[in-house]
GROMACS .gro file of C-alpha atoms in nm:
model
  308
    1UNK     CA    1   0.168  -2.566   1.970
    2UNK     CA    2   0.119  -2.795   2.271
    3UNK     CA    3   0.255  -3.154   2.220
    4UNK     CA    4  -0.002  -3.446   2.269
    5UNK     CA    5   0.124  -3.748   2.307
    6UNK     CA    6   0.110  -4.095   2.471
    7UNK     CA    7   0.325  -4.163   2.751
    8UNK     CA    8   0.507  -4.472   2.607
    9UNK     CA    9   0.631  -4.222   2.282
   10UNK     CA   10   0.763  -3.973   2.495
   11UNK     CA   11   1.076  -3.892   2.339
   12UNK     CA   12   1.323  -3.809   2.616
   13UNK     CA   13   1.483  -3.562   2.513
   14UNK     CA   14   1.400  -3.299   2.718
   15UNK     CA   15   1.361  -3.288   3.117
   16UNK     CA   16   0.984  -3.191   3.198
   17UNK     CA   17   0.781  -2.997   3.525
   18UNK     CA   18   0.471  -3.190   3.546
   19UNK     CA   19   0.158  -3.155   3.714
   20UNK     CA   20  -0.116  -3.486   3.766
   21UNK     CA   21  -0.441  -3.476   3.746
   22UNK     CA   22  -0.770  -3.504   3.502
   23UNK     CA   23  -0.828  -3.118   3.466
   24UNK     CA   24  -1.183  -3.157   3.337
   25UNK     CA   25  -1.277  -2.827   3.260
   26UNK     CA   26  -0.940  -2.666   3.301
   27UNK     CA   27  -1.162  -2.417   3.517
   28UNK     CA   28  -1.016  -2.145   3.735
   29UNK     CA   29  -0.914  -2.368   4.005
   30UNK     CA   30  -0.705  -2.534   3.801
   31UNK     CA   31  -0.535  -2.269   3.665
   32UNK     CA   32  -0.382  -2.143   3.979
   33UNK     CA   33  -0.140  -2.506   3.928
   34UNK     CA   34  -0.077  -2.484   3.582
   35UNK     CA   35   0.013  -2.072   3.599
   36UNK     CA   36   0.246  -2.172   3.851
   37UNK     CA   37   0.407  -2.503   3.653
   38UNK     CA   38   0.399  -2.338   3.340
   39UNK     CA   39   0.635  -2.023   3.519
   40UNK     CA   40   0.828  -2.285   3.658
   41UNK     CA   41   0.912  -2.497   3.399
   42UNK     CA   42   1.007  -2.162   3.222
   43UNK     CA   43   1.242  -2.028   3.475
   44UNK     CA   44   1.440  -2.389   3.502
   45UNK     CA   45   1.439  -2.455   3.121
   46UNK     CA   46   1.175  -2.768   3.165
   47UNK     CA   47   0.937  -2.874   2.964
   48UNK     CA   48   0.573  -2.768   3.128
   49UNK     CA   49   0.388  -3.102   3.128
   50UNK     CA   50   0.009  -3.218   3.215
   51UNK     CA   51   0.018  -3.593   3.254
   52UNK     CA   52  -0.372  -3.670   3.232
   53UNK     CA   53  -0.594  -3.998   3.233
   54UNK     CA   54  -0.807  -4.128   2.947
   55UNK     CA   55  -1.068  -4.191   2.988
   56UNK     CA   56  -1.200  -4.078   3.304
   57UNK     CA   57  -1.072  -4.324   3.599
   58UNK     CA   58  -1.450  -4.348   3.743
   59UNK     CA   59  -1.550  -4.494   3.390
   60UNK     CA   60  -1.314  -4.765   3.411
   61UNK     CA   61  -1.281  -4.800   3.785
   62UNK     CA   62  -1.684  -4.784   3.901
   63UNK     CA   63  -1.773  -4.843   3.578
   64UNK     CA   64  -1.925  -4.475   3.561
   65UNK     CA   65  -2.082  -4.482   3.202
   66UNK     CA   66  -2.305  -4.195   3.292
   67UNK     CA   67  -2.053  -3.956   3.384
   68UNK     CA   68  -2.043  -3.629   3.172
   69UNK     CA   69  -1.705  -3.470   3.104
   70UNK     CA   70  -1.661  -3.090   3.083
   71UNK     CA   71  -1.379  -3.110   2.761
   72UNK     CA   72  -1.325  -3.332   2.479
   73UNK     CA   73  -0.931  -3.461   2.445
   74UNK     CA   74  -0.957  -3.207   2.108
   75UNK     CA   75  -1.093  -2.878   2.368
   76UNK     CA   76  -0.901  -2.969   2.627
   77UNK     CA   77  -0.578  -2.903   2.453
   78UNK     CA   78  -0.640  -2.605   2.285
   79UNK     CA   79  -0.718  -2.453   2.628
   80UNK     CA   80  -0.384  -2.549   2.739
   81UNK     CA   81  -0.241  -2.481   2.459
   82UNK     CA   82  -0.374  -2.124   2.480
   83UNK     CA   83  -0.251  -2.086   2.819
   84UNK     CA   84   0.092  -2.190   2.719
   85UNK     CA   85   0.169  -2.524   2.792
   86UNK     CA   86   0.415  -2.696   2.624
   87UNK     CA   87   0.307  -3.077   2.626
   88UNK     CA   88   0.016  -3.270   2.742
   89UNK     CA   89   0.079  -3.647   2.769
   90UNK     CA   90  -0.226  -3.880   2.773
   91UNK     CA   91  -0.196  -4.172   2.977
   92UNK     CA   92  -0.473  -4.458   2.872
   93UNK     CA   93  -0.633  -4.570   3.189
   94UNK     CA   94  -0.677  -4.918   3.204
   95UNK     CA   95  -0.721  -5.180   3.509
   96UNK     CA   96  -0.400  -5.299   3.442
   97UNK     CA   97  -0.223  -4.914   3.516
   98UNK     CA   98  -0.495  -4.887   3.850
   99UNK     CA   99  -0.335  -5.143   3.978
  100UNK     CA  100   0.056  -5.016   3.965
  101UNK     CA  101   0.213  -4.955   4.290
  102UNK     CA  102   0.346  -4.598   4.367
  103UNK     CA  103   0.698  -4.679   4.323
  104UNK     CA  104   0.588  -4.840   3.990
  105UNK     CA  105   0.379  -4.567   3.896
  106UNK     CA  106   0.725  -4.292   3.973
  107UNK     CA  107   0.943  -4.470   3.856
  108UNK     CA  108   0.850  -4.636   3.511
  109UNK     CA  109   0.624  -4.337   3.426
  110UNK     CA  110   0.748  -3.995   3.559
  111UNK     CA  111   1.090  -4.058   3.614
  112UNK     CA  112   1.213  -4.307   3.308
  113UNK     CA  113   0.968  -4.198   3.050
  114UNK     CA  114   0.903  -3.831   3.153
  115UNK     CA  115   1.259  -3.759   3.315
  116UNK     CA  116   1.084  -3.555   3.594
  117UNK     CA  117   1.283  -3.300   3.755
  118UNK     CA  118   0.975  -3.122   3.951
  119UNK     CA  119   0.598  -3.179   4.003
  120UNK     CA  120   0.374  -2.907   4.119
  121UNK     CA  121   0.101  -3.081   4.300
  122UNK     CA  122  -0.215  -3.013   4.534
  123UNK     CA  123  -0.167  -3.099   4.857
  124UNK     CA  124  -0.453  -3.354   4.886
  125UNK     CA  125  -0.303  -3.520   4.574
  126UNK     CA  126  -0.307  -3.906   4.588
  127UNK     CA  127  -0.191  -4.167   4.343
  128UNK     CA  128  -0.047  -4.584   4.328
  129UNK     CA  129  -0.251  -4.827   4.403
  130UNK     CA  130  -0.587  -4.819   4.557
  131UNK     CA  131  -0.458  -4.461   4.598
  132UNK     CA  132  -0.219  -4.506   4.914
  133UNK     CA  133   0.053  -4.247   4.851
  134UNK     CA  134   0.046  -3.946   4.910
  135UNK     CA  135   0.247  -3.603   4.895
  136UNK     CA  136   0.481  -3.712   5.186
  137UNK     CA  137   0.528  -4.003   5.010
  138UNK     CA  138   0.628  -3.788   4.676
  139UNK     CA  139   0.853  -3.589   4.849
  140UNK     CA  140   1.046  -3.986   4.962
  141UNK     CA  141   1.059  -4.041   4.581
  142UNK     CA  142   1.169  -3.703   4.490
  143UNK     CA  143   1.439  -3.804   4.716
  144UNK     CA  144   1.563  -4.062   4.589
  145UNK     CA  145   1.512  -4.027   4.198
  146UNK     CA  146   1.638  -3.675   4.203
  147UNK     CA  147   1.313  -3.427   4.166
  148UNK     CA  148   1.156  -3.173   4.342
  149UNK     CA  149   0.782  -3.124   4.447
  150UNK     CA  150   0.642  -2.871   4.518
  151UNK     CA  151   0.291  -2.833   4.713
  152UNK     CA  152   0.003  -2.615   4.600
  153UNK     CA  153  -0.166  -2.553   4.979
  154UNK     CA  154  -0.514  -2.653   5.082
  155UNK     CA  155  -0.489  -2.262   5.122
  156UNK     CA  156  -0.455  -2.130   4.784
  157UNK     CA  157  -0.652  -2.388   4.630
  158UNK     CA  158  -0.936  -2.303   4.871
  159UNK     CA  159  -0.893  -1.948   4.799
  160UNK     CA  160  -1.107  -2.055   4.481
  161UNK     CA  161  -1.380  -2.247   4.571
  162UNK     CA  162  -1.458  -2.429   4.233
  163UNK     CA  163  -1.477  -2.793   4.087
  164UNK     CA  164  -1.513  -2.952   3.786
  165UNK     CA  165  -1.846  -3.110   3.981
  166UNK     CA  166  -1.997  -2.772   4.060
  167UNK     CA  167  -1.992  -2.679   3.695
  168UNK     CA  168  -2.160  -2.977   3.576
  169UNK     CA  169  -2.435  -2.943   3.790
  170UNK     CA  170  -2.444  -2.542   3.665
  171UNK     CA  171  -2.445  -2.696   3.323
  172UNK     CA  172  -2.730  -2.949   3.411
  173UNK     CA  173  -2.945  -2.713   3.602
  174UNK     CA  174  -2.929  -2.461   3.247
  175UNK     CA  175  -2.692  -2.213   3.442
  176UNK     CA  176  -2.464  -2.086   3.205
  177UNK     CA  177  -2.350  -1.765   3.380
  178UNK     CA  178  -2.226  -1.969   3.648
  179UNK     CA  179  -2.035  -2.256   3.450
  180UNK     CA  180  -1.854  -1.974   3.292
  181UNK     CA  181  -1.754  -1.776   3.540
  182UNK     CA  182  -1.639  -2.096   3.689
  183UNK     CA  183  -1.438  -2.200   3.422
  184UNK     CA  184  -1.277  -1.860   3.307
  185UNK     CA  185  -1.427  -1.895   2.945
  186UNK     CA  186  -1.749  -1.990   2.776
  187UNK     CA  187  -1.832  -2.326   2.779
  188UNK     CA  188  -1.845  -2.466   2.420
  189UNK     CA  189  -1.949  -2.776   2.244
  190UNK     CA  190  -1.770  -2.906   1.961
  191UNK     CA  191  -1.880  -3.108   1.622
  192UNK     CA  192  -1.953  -3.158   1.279
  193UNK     CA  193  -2.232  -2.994   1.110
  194UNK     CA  194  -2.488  -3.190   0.971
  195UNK     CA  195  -2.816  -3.173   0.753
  196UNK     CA  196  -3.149  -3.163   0.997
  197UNK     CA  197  -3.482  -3.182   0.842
  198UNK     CA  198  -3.520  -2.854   0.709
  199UNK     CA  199  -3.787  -2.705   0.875
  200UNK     CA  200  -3.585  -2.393   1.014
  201UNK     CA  201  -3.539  -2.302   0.692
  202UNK     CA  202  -3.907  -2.316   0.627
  203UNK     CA  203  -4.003  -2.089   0.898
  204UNK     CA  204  -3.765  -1.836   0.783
  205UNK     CA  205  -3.521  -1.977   1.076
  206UNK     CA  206  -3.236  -2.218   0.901
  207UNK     CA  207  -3.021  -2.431   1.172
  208UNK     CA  208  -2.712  -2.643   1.141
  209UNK     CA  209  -2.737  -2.974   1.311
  210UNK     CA  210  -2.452  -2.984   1.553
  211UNK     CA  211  -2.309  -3.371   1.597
  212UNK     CA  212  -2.115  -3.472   1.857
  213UNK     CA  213  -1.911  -3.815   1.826
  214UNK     CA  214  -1.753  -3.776   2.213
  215UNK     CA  215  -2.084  -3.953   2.398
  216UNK     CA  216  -1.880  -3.855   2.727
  217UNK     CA  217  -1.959  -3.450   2.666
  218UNK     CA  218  -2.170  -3.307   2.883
  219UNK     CA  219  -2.437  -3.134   2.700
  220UNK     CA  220  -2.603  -2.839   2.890
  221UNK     CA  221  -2.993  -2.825   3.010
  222UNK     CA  222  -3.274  -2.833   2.716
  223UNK     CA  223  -3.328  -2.482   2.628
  224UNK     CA  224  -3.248  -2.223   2.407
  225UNK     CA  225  -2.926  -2.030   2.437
  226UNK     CA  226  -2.746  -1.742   2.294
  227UNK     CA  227  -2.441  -1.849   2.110
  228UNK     CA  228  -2.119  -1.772   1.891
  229UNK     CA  229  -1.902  -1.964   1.691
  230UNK     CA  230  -1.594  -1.845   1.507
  231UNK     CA  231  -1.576  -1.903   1.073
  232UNK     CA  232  -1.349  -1.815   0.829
  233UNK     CA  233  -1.185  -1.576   1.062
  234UNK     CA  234  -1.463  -1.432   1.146
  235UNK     CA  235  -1.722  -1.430   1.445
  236UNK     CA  236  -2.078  -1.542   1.362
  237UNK     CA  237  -2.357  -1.505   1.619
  238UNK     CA  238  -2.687  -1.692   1.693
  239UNK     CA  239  -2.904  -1.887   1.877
  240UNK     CA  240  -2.921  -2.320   1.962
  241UNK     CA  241  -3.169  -2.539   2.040
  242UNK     CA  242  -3.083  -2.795   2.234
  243UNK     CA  243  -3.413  -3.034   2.272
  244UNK     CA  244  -3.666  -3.255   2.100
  245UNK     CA  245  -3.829  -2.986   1.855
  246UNK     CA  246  -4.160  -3.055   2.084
  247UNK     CA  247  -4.373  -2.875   1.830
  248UNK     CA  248  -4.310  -3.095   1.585
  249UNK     CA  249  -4.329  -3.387   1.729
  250UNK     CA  250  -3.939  -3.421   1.760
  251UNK     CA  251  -3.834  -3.803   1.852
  252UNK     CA  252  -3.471  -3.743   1.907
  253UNK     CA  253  -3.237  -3.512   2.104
  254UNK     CA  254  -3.095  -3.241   1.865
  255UNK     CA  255  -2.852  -2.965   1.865
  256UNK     CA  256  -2.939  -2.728   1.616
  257UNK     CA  257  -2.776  -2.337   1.542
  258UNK     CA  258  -2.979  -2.086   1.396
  259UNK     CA  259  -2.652  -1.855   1.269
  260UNK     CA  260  -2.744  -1.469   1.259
  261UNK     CA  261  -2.721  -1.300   0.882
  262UNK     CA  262  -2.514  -1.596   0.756
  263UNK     CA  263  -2.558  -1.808   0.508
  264UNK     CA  264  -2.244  -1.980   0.378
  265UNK     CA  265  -2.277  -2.351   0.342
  266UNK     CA  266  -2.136  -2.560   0.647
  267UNK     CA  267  -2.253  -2.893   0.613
  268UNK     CA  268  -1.902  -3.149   0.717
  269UNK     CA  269  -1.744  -2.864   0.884
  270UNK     CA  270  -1.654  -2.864   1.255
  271UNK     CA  271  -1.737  -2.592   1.418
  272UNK     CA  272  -1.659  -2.484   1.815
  273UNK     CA  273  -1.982  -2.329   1.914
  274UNK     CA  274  -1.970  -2.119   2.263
  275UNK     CA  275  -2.236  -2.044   2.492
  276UNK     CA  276  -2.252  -1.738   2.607
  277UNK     CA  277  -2.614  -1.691   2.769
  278UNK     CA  278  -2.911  -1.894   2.836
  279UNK     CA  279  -3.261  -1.735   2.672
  280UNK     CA  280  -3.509  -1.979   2.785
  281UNK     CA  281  -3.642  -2.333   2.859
  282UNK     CA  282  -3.768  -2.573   2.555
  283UNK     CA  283  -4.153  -2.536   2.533
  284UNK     CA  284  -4.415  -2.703   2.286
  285UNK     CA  285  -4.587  -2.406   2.121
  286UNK     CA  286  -4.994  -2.455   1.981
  287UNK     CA  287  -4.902  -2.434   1.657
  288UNK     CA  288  -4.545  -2.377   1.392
  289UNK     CA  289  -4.663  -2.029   1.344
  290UNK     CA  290  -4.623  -1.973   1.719
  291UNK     CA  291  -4.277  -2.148   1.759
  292UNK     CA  292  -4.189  -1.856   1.483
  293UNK     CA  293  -4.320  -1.561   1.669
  294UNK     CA  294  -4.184  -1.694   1.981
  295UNK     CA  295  -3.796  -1.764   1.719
  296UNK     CA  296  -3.792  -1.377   1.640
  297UNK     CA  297  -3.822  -1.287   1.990
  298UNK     CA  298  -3.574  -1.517   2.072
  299UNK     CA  299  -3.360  -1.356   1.769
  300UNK     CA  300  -3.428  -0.982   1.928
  301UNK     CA  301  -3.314  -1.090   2.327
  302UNK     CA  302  -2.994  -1.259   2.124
  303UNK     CA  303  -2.926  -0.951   1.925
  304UNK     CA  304  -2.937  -0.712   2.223
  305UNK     CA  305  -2.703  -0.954   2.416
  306UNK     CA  306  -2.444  -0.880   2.147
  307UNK     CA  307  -2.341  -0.517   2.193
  308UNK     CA  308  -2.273  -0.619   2.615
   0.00000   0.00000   0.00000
């Protein structure tokens, strides 16, 4: 299990390999550094470490409210955890910690509370105050506090052409296929189920309200997507909403999962819901009996999608 922790409780005890950065997404780009940190840290008995920033510099810097992130702090480390990471150390990001020079920022942090020994880095990485060091000026501090670094070319990194921007414009535009292949898994939203109005059930369609407490996650295009979820050790399939229920005069943005032959109760459970294929956009149908003709069809494309 991948240790999360804040930097100030790191416990010392073991020499780490770290790697800086915000990883939103942990997409295929970023894999190519944490692969090769991960191997490393292996090889000289180090502890593979992700020091990441929370929350997102640009909210606290530019005072970016609106920006969408890719992973909650929860998703995020299960990916890494899955990929075999050993601990990922949250650093809060506050004015105060902007404004730390580079020798400040290696020193205190990476070298007294993470006892860095190497840092696998890109080479466009920059860090310190207003950003002024860079990788040449790592390699001075490596130097003289005894680690390595090691530089992940403008080459390799390159070689895959994706960012965490790229995908969130995928997301926003409704293009699924994309923002997965992008990020080298399906893209899933994360929350507690919670009791909607009922009216699925009505129309022979029941949903689970999906509620998200992170404001920060970036929810995907209106529309109506082709999803699966994971329950009791088992996979469950269906089909979300994500939208204002036009037909029915909807007032407020929902996320609602109509789960295929299931009917176990869920309300308070949190569920990890991936999205596997976009069906089609939100539309306001003439009437309730149309929105249910127009369900089952949705039902049959969702059903064929499964055996691919």
């Amino acid at each position: 299990m991948v240790t999360v922790q804040s930097i100030s409780k790191n416990d010392k005890r073991h020499p780490t390999a770290i790697t800086i950065g915000t990883f939103d997404g942990v997409h295929i780009g970023h894999r190519k550094i944490l692969e090769r940190l991960i191997n490393n840290a292996a090889s000289l008995n180090l502890k593979s470490t992700v020091l990441t920033f929370f929350p997102h510099p640009r909210m606290v810097l530019q005072k970016d409210a609106n920006i969408k992130l890719l992973n909650t702090i929860k998703e995020k480390t299960k990916i890494l955890e899955d990929l075999g990471l050993d601990q990922l150390i949250i650093h809060p990001f506050t004015q105060e910690f902007s404004r730390l020079s580079a020798t400040e920022f290696v020193r205190d942090n990476l070298v007294n509370q993470l006892q860095t020994k190497k840092i696998i880095i890109g080479y466009d990485h920059r860090f310190g105050r207003n950003r002024n060091a860079n990788i040449t000026d790592l390699r001075a501090f490596g130097n003289t506090y005894g680690f390595e670094v090691e530089e992940i070319t403008a080459q390799e990194i390159d070689e895959v052409s994706v960012s965490s921007t790229k995908i969130r414009k995928a997301l926003q535009e409704g293009d699924i296929s994309t923002a997965n292949a992008y990020l080298g898994y399906n893209y899933m939203l994360t929350g507690i189920i919670g009791k909607g109005k009922g009216l699925g059930r009505q129309i022979g369609f029941p949903t689970a309200n999906l509620n998200i407490a992170e404001s920060y996650k970036l929810i995907p295009k209106n529309g109506v997507y082709f999803v699966k979820s994971e329950f009791s050790g088992k996979t469950i399939y269906g089909m979300m909403n994500i939208g204002y229920n036009p037909t029915v005069a909807g007032k407020e943005k929902t996320i609602e999962i109509n789960f295929f032959d299931f009917d176990q109760d869920l309300y308070g459970k949190e569920l990890q819901i991936d999205i596997l294929h976009r069906i089609r956009d939100e539309h306001k149908f003439e009437s309730v009996e149309a929105l249910k003709i127009q369900l089952e069809k949705d039902k049959q494309t969702s059903l064929a999608l499964i055996s691919k």
